[in-house]
């Protein structure tokens, strides 16, 4: 039995989320404030995945079909279409997530000036660079 090496990005993601939990507890964040933090984390995930799709050097279309026909492999047009298709769908998810949170917009206003919130958000951004 071999132990696989845990990727650094998993470790950093776990640490950044543990720091977020620590700040949420020690700063007495409400559920709404924590939800706003994860809304922003989800937004970062979406942006980075969009950029990842756009910048893929080997874009596989082996499972994609259009009108029942295989899509051409490594076509920049298909890669961009797929990236924007993802962005639109993910954007709608984020829009509805944000609309649900909008009721607690006072929490958002407070958080945007909270150094603990902003530092945790920056940790999420740094994590996704990995």
mmCIF file with all atom_site columns, C-alpha atoms in Angstrom:
data_model
loop_
_atom_site.group_PDB
_atom_site.id
_atom_site.type_symbol
_atom_site.label_atom_id
_atom_site.label_alt_id
_atom_site.label_comp_id
_atom_site.label_asym_id
_atom_site.label_entity_id
_atom_site.label_seq_id
_atom_site.pdbx_PDB_ins_code
_atom_site.Cartn_x
_atom_site.Cartn_y
_atom_site.Cartn_z
_atom_site.occupancy
_atom_site.B_iso_or_equiv
_atom_site.pdbx_formal_charge
_atom_site.auth_seq_id
_atom_site.auth_comp_id
_atom_site.auth_asym_id
_atom_site.auth_atom_id
_atom_site.pdbx_PDB_model_num
ATOM 1   C CA . UNK A 1 1   ? 0.000   0.000  0.000   1.00 0.00 ? 1   UNK A CA 1
ATOM 2   C CA . UNK A 1 2   ? 1.459   3.347  -1.009  1.00 0.00 ? 2   UNK A CA 1
ATOM 3   C CA . UNK A 1 3   ? 0.603   6.752  0.322   1.00 0.00 ? 3   UNK A CA 1
ATOM 4   C CA . UNK A 1 4   ? -0.079  9.202  -2.456  1.00 0.00 ? 4   UNK A CA 1
ATOM 5   C CA . UNK A 1 5   ? 1.310   12.678 -2.156  1.00 0.00 ? 5   UNK A CA 1
ATOM 6   C CA . UNK A 1 6   ? -1.392  15.221 -1.331  1.00 0.00 ? 6   UNK A CA 1
ATOM 7   C CA . UNK A 1 7   ? -1.292  18.119 -3.813  1.00 0.00 ? 7   UNK A CA 1
ATOM 8   C CA . UNK A 1 8   ? -0.221  21.451 -2.324  1.00 0.00 ? 8   UNK A CA 1
ATOM 9   C CA . UNK A 1 9   ? -3.415  23.093 -3.601  1.00 0.00 ? 9   UNK A CA 1
ATOM 10  C CA . UNK A 1 10  ? -5.503  20.714 -1.425  1.00 0.00 ? 10  UNK A CA 1
ATOM 11  C CA . UNK A 1 11  ? -3.441  21.565 1.624   1.00 0.00 ? 11  UNK A CA 1
ATOM 12  C CA . UNK A 1 12  ? -3.691  25.313 0.973   1.00 0.00 ? 12  UNK A CA 1
ATOM 13  C CA . UNK A 1 13  ? -7.441  25.047 0.324   1.00 0.00 ? 13  UNK A CA 1
ATOM 14  C CA . UNK A 1 14  ? -7.934  23.179 3.600   1.00 0.00 ? 14  UNK A CA 1
ATOM 15  C CA . UNK A 1 15  ? -5.810  25.680 5.534   1.00 0.00 ? 15  UNK A CA 1
ATOM 16  C CA . UNK A 1 16  ? -7.579  28.696 3.994   1.00 0.00 ? 16  UNK A CA 1
ATOM 17  C CA . UNK A 1 17  ? -10.979 27.219 4.885   1.00 0.00 ? 17  UNK A CA 1
ATOM 18  C CA . UNK A 1 18  ? -9.820  26.437 8.431   1.00 0.00 ? 18  UNK A CA 1
ATOM 19  C CA . UNK A 1 19  ? -8.636  30.046 8.746   1.00 0.00 ? 19  UNK A CA 1
ATOM 20  C CA . UNK A 1 20  ? -12.048 31.203 7.485   1.00 0.00 ? 20  UNK A CA 1
ATOM 21  C CA . UNK A 1 21  ? -13.757 29.034 10.113  1.00 0.00 ? 21  UNK A CA 1
ATOM 22  C CA . UNK A 1 22  ? -11.412 30.364 12.796  1.00 0.00 ? 22  UNK A CA 1
ATOM 23  C CA . UNK A 1 23  ? -12.160 33.995 11.849  1.00 0.00 ? 23  UNK A CA 1
ATOM 24  C CA . UNK A 1 24  ? -15.890 33.266 11.655  1.00 0.00 ? 24  UNK A CA 1
ATOM 25  C CA . UNK A 1 25  ? -15.824 31.916 15.208  1.00 0.00 ? 25  UNK A CA 1
ATOM 26  C CA . UNK A 1 26  ? -13.477 34.470 16.770  1.00 0.00 ? 26  UNK A CA 1
ATOM 27  C CA . UNK A 1 27  ? -15.048 37.464 15.009  1.00 0.00 ? 27  UNK A CA 1
ATOM 28  C CA . UNK A 1 28  ? -18.587 36.213 15.708  1.00 0.00 ? 28  UNK A CA 1
ATOM 29  C CA . UNK A 1 29  ? -19.658 36.309 12.080  1.00 0.00 ? 29  UNK A CA 1
ATOM 30  C CA . UNK A 1 30  ? -23.304 35.643 11.419  1.00 0.00 ? 30  UNK A CA 1
ATOM 31  C CA . UNK A 1 31  ? -24.465 32.892 9.084   1.00 0.00 ? 31  UNK A CA 1
ATOM 32  C CA . UNK A 1 32  ? -25.118 35.569 6.462   1.00 0.00 ? 32  UNK A CA 1
ATOM 33  C CA . UNK A 1 33  ? -21.559 36.859 6.734   1.00 0.00 ? 33  UNK A CA 1
ATOM 34  C CA . UNK A 1 34  ? -20.150 33.361 6.317   1.00 0.00 ? 34  UNK A CA 1
ATOM 35  C CA . UNK A 1 35  ? -22.449 32.784 3.334   1.00 0.00 ? 35  UNK A CA 1
ATOM 36  C CA . UNK A 1 36  ? -21.173 36.002 1.711   1.00 0.00 ? 36  UNK A CA 1
ATOM 37  C CA . UNK A 1 37  ? -17.599 34.791 2.183   1.00 0.00 ? 37  UNK A CA 1
ATOM 38  C CA . UNK A 1 38  ? -18.369 31.545 0.403   1.00 0.00 ? 38  UNK A CA 1
ATOM 39  C CA . UNK A 1 39  ? -20.261 33.444 -2.299  1.00 0.00 ? 39  UNK A CA 1
ATOM 40  C CA . UNK A 1 40  ? -17.032 35.301 -3.022  1.00 0.00 ? 40  UNK A CA 1
ATOM 41  C CA . UNK A 1 41  ? -15.018 32.079 -2.865  1.00 0.00 ? 41  UNK A CA 1
ATOM 42  C CA . UNK A 1 42  ? -17.428 30.511 -5.357  1.00 0.00 ? 42  UNK A CA 1
ATOM 43  C CA . UNK A 1 43  ? -17.005 33.556 -7.614  1.00 0.00 ? 43  UNK A CA 1
ATOM 44  C CA . UNK A 1 44  ? -13.230 33.135 -7.525  1.00 0.00 ? 44  UNK A CA 1
ATOM 45  C CA . UNK A 1 45  ? -13.623 29.451 -8.418  1.00 0.00 ? 45  UNK A CA 1
ATOM 46  C CA . UNK A 1 46  ? -15.771 30.360 -11.416 1.00 0.00 ? 46  UNK A CA 1
ATOM 47  C CA . UNK A 1 47  ? -13.380 33.016 -12.720 1.00 0.00 ? 47  UNK A CA 1
ATOM 48  C CA . UNK A 1 48  ? -10.335 30.772 -12.365 1.00 0.00 ? 48  UNK A CA 1
ATOM 49  C CA . UNK A 1 49  ? -12.068 27.847 -14.070 1.00 0.00 ? 49  UNK A CA 1
ATOM 50  C CA . UNK A 1 50  ? -13.144 30.098 -16.938 1.00 0.00 ? 50  UNK A CA 1
ATOM 51  C CA . UNK A 1 51  ? -9.540  31.263 -17.341 1.00 0.00 ? 51  UNK A CA 1
ATOM 52  C CA . UNK A 1 52  ? -8.316  27.671 -17.138 1.00 0.00 ? 52  UNK A CA 1
ATOM 53  C CA . UNK A 1 53  ? -10.656 26.588 -19.950 1.00 0.00 ? 53  UNK A CA 1
ATOM 54  C CA . UNK A 1 54  ? -9.606  29.539 -22.114 1.00 0.00 ? 54  UNK A CA 1
ATOM 55  C CA . UNK A 1 55  ? -5.900  28.810 -21.629 1.00 0.00 ? 55  UNK A CA 1
ATOM 56  C CA . UNK A 1 56  ? -5.917  25.026 -22.118 1.00 0.00 ? 56  UNK A CA 1
ATOM 57  C CA . UNK A 1 57  ? -3.243  23.948 -24.585 1.00 0.00 ? 57  UNK A CA 1
ATOM 58  C CA . UNK A 1 58  ? -4.788  20.501 -25.113 1.00 0.00 ? 58  UNK A CA 1
ATOM 59  C CA . UNK A 1 59  ? -8.539  20.939 -25.191 1.00 0.00 ? 59  UNK A CA 1
ATOM 60  C CA . UNK A 1 60  ? -10.198 17.566 -25.606 1.00 0.00 ? 60  UNK A CA 1
ATOM 61  C CA . UNK A 1 61  ? -13.525 17.309 -27.363 1.00 0.00 ? 61  UNK A CA 1
ATOM 62  C CA . UNK A 1 62  ? -13.751 13.520 -27.234 1.00 0.00 ? 62  UNK A CA 1
ATOM 63  C CA . UNK A 1 63  ? -17.091 13.585 -25.396 1.00 0.00 ? 63  UNK A CA 1
ATOM 64  C CA . UNK A 1 64  ? -18.589 16.640 -27.118 1.00 0.00 ? 64  UNK A CA 1
ATOM 65  C CA . UNK A 1 65  ? -21.052 16.480 -29.978 1.00 0.00 ? 65  UNK A CA 1
ATOM 66  C CA . UNK A 1 66  ? -22.963 19.117 -31.884 1.00 0.00 ? 66  UNK A CA 1
ATOM 67  C CA . UNK A 1 67  ? -26.087 18.068 -33.766 1.00 0.00 ? 67  UNK A CA 1
ATOM 68  C CA . UNK A 1 68  ? -25.035 14.444 -33.249 1.00 0.00 ? 68  UNK A CA 1
ATOM 69  C CA . UNK A 1 69  ? -21.600 14.934 -34.843 1.00 0.00 ? 69  UNK A CA 1
ATOM 70  C CA . UNK A 1 70  ? -18.221 14.976 -33.057 1.00 0.00 ? 70  UNK A CA 1
ATOM 71  C CA . UNK A 1 71  ? -16.811 18.442 -32.379 1.00 0.00 ? 71  UNK A CA 1
ATOM 72  C CA . UNK A 1 72  ? -13.393 19.177 -33.972 1.00 0.00 ? 72  UNK A CA 1
ATOM 73  C CA . UNK A 1 73  ? -10.490 18.548 -31.569 1.00 0.00 ? 73  UNK A CA 1
ATOM 74  C CA . UNK A 1 74  ? -8.346  21.444 -30.334 1.00 0.00 ? 74  UNK A CA 1
ATOM 75  C CA . UNK A 1 75  ? -10.473 24.052 -32.072 1.00 0.00 ? 75  UNK A CA 1
ATOM 76  C CA . UNK A 1 76  ? -9.959  27.477 -30.454 1.00 0.00 ? 76  UNK A CA 1
ATOM 77  C CA . UNK A 1 77  ? -13.527 28.367 -31.462 1.00 0.00 ? 77  UNK A CA 1
ATOM 78  C CA . UNK A 1 78  ? -14.892 25.365 -29.540 1.00 0.00 ? 78  UNK A CA 1
ATOM 79  C CA . UNK A 1 79  ? -12.652 26.103 -26.538 1.00 0.00 ? 79  UNK A CA 1
ATOM 80  C CA . UNK A 1 80  ? -13.885 29.711 -26.349 1.00 0.00 ? 80  UNK A CA 1
ATOM 81  C CA . UNK A 1 81  ? -17.494 28.666 -26.849 1.00 0.00 ? 81  UNK A CA 1
ATOM 82  C CA . UNK A 1 82  ? -17.156 26.100 -24.056 1.00 0.00 ? 82  UNK A CA 1
ATOM 83  C CA . UNK A 1 83  ? -15.519 28.642 -21.742 1.00 0.00 ? 83  UNK A CA 1
ATOM 84  C CA . UNK A 1 84  ? -18.238 31.233 -22.309 1.00 0.00 ? 84  UNK A CA 1
ATOM 85  C CA . UNK A 1 85  ? -20.951 28.565 -22.062 1.00 0.00 ? 85  UNK A CA 1
ATOM 86  C CA . UNK A 1 86  ? -19.511 27.658 -18.654 1.00 0.00 ? 86  UNK A CA 1
ATOM 87  C CA . UNK A 1 87  ? -19.262 31.330 -17.657 1.00 0.00 ? 87  UNK A CA 1
ATOM 88  C CA . UNK A 1 88  ? -22.894 32.063 -18.509 1.00 0.00 ? 88  UNK A CA 1
ATOM 89  C CA . UNK A 1 89  ? -24.216 29.018 -16.649 1.00 0.00 ? 89  UNK A CA 1
ATOM 90  C CA . UNK A 1 90  ? -21.954 29.527 -13.650 1.00 0.00 ? 90  UNK A CA 1
ATOM 91  C CA . UNK A 1 91  ? -22.849 33.218 -13.708 1.00 0.00 ? 91  UNK A CA 1
ATOM 92  C CA . UNK A 1 92  ? -26.559 32.384 -13.441 1.00 0.00 ? 92  UNK A CA 1
ATOM 93  C CA . UNK A 1 93  ? -25.811 30.131 -10.483 1.00 0.00 ? 93  UNK A CA 1
ATOM 94  C CA . UNK A 1 94  ? -23.894 32.985 -8.836  1.00 0.00 ? 94  UNK A CA 1
ATOM 95  C CA . UNK A 1 95  ? -26.643 35.475 -9.678  1.00 0.00 ? 95  UNK A CA 1
ATOM 96  C CA . UNK A 1 96  ? -29.256 33.389 -7.870  1.00 0.00 ? 96  UNK A CA 1
ATOM 97  C CA . UNK A 1 97  ? -26.863 32.716 -4.995  1.00 0.00 ? 97  UNK A CA 1
ATOM 98  C CA . UNK A 1 98  ? -26.285 36.480 -4.698  1.00 0.00 ? 98  UNK A CA 1
ATOM 99  C CA . UNK A 1 99  ? -30.008 37.253 -4.883  1.00 0.00 ? 99  UNK A CA 1
ATOM 100 C CA . UNK A 1 100 ? -30.639 34.856 -2.007  1.00 0.00 ? 100 UNK A CA 1
ATOM 101 C CA . UNK A 1 101 ? -27.941 36.583 0.021   1.00 0.00 ? 101 UNK A CA 1
ATOM 102 C CA . UNK A 1 102 ? -29.096 40.091 -0.927  1.00 0.00 ? 102 UNK A CA 1
ATOM 103 C CA . UNK A 1 103 ? -31.515 40.059 2.018   1.00 0.00 ? 103 UNK A CA 1
ATOM 104 C CA . UNK A 1 104 ? -28.441 40.254 4.231   1.00 0.00 ? 104 UNK A CA 1
ATOM 105 C CA . UNK A 1 105 ? -26.720 43.068 2.323   1.00 0.00 ? 105 UNK A CA 1
ATOM 106 C CA . UNK A 1 106 ? -25.937 44.892 5.572   1.00 0.00 ? 106 UNK A CA 1
ATOM 107 C CA . UNK A 1 107 ? -23.635 41.983 6.404   1.00 0.00 ? 107 UNK A CA 1
ATOM 108 C CA . UNK A 1 108 ? -21.945 42.484 3.045   1.00 0.00 ? 108 UNK A CA 1
ATOM 109 C CA . UNK A 1 109 ? -21.399 46.195 3.709   1.00 0.00 ? 109 UNK A CA 1
ATOM 110 C CA . UNK A 1 110 ? -19.834 45.355 7.087   1.00 0.00 ? 110 UNK A CA 1
ATOM 111 C CA . UNK A 1 111 ? -17.629 42.613 5.626   1.00 0.00 ? 111 UNK A CA 1
ATOM 112 C CA . UNK A 1 112 ? -16.175 44.754 2.861   1.00 0.00 ? 112 UNK A CA 1
ATOM 113 C CA . UNK A 1 113 ? -14.422 46.809 5.539   1.00 0.00 ? 113 UNK A CA 1
ATOM 114 C CA . UNK A 1 114 ? -13.485 43.869 7.781   1.00 0.00 ? 114 UNK A CA 1
ATOM 115 C CA . UNK A 1 115 ? -9.746  43.079 7.537   1.00 0.00 ? 115 UNK A CA 1
ATOM 116 C CA . UNK A 1 116 ? -10.341 39.464 8.646   1.00 0.00 ? 116 UNK A CA 1
ATOM 117 C CA . UNK A 1 117 ? -12.873 38.953 5.862   1.00 0.00 ? 117 UNK A CA 1
ATOM 118 C CA . UNK A 1 118 ? -10.677 40.622 3.259   1.00 0.00 ? 118 UNK A CA 1
ATOM 119 C CA . UNK A 1 119 ? -7.604  38.614 4.292   1.00 0.00 ? 119 UNK A CA 1
ATOM 120 C CA . UNK A 1 120 ? -9.593  35.363 4.138   1.00 0.00 ? 120 UNK A CA 1
ATOM 121 C CA . UNK A 1 121 ? -10.892 36.317 0.695   1.00 0.00 ? 121 UNK A CA 1
ATOM 122 C CA . UNK A 1 122 ? -7.308  37.017 -0.424  1.00 0.00 ? 122 UNK A CA 1
ATOM 123 C CA . UNK A 1 123 ? -6.295  33.573 0.866   1.00 0.00 ? 123 UNK A CA 1
ATOM 124 C CA . UNK A 1 124 ? -8.962  32.032 -1.363  1.00 0.00 ? 124 UNK A CA 1
ATOM 125 C CA . UNK A 1 125 ? -7.602  33.939 -4.366  1.00 0.00 ? 125 UNK A CA 1
ATOM 126 C CA . UNK A 1 126 ? -4.024  32.875 -3.584  1.00 0.00 ? 126 UNK A CA 1
ATOM 127 C CA . UNK A 1 127 ? -5.196  29.272 -3.214  1.00 0.00 ? 127 UNK A CA 1
ATOM 128 C CA . UNK A 1 128 ? -6.655  29.232 -6.708  1.00 0.00 ? 128 UNK A CA 1
ATOM 129 C CA . UNK A 1 129 ? -3.385  30.427 -8.205  1.00 0.00 ? 129 UNK A CA 1
ATOM 130 C CA . UNK A 1 130 ? -2.139  26.958 -7.318  1.00 0.00 ? 130 UNK A CA 1
#
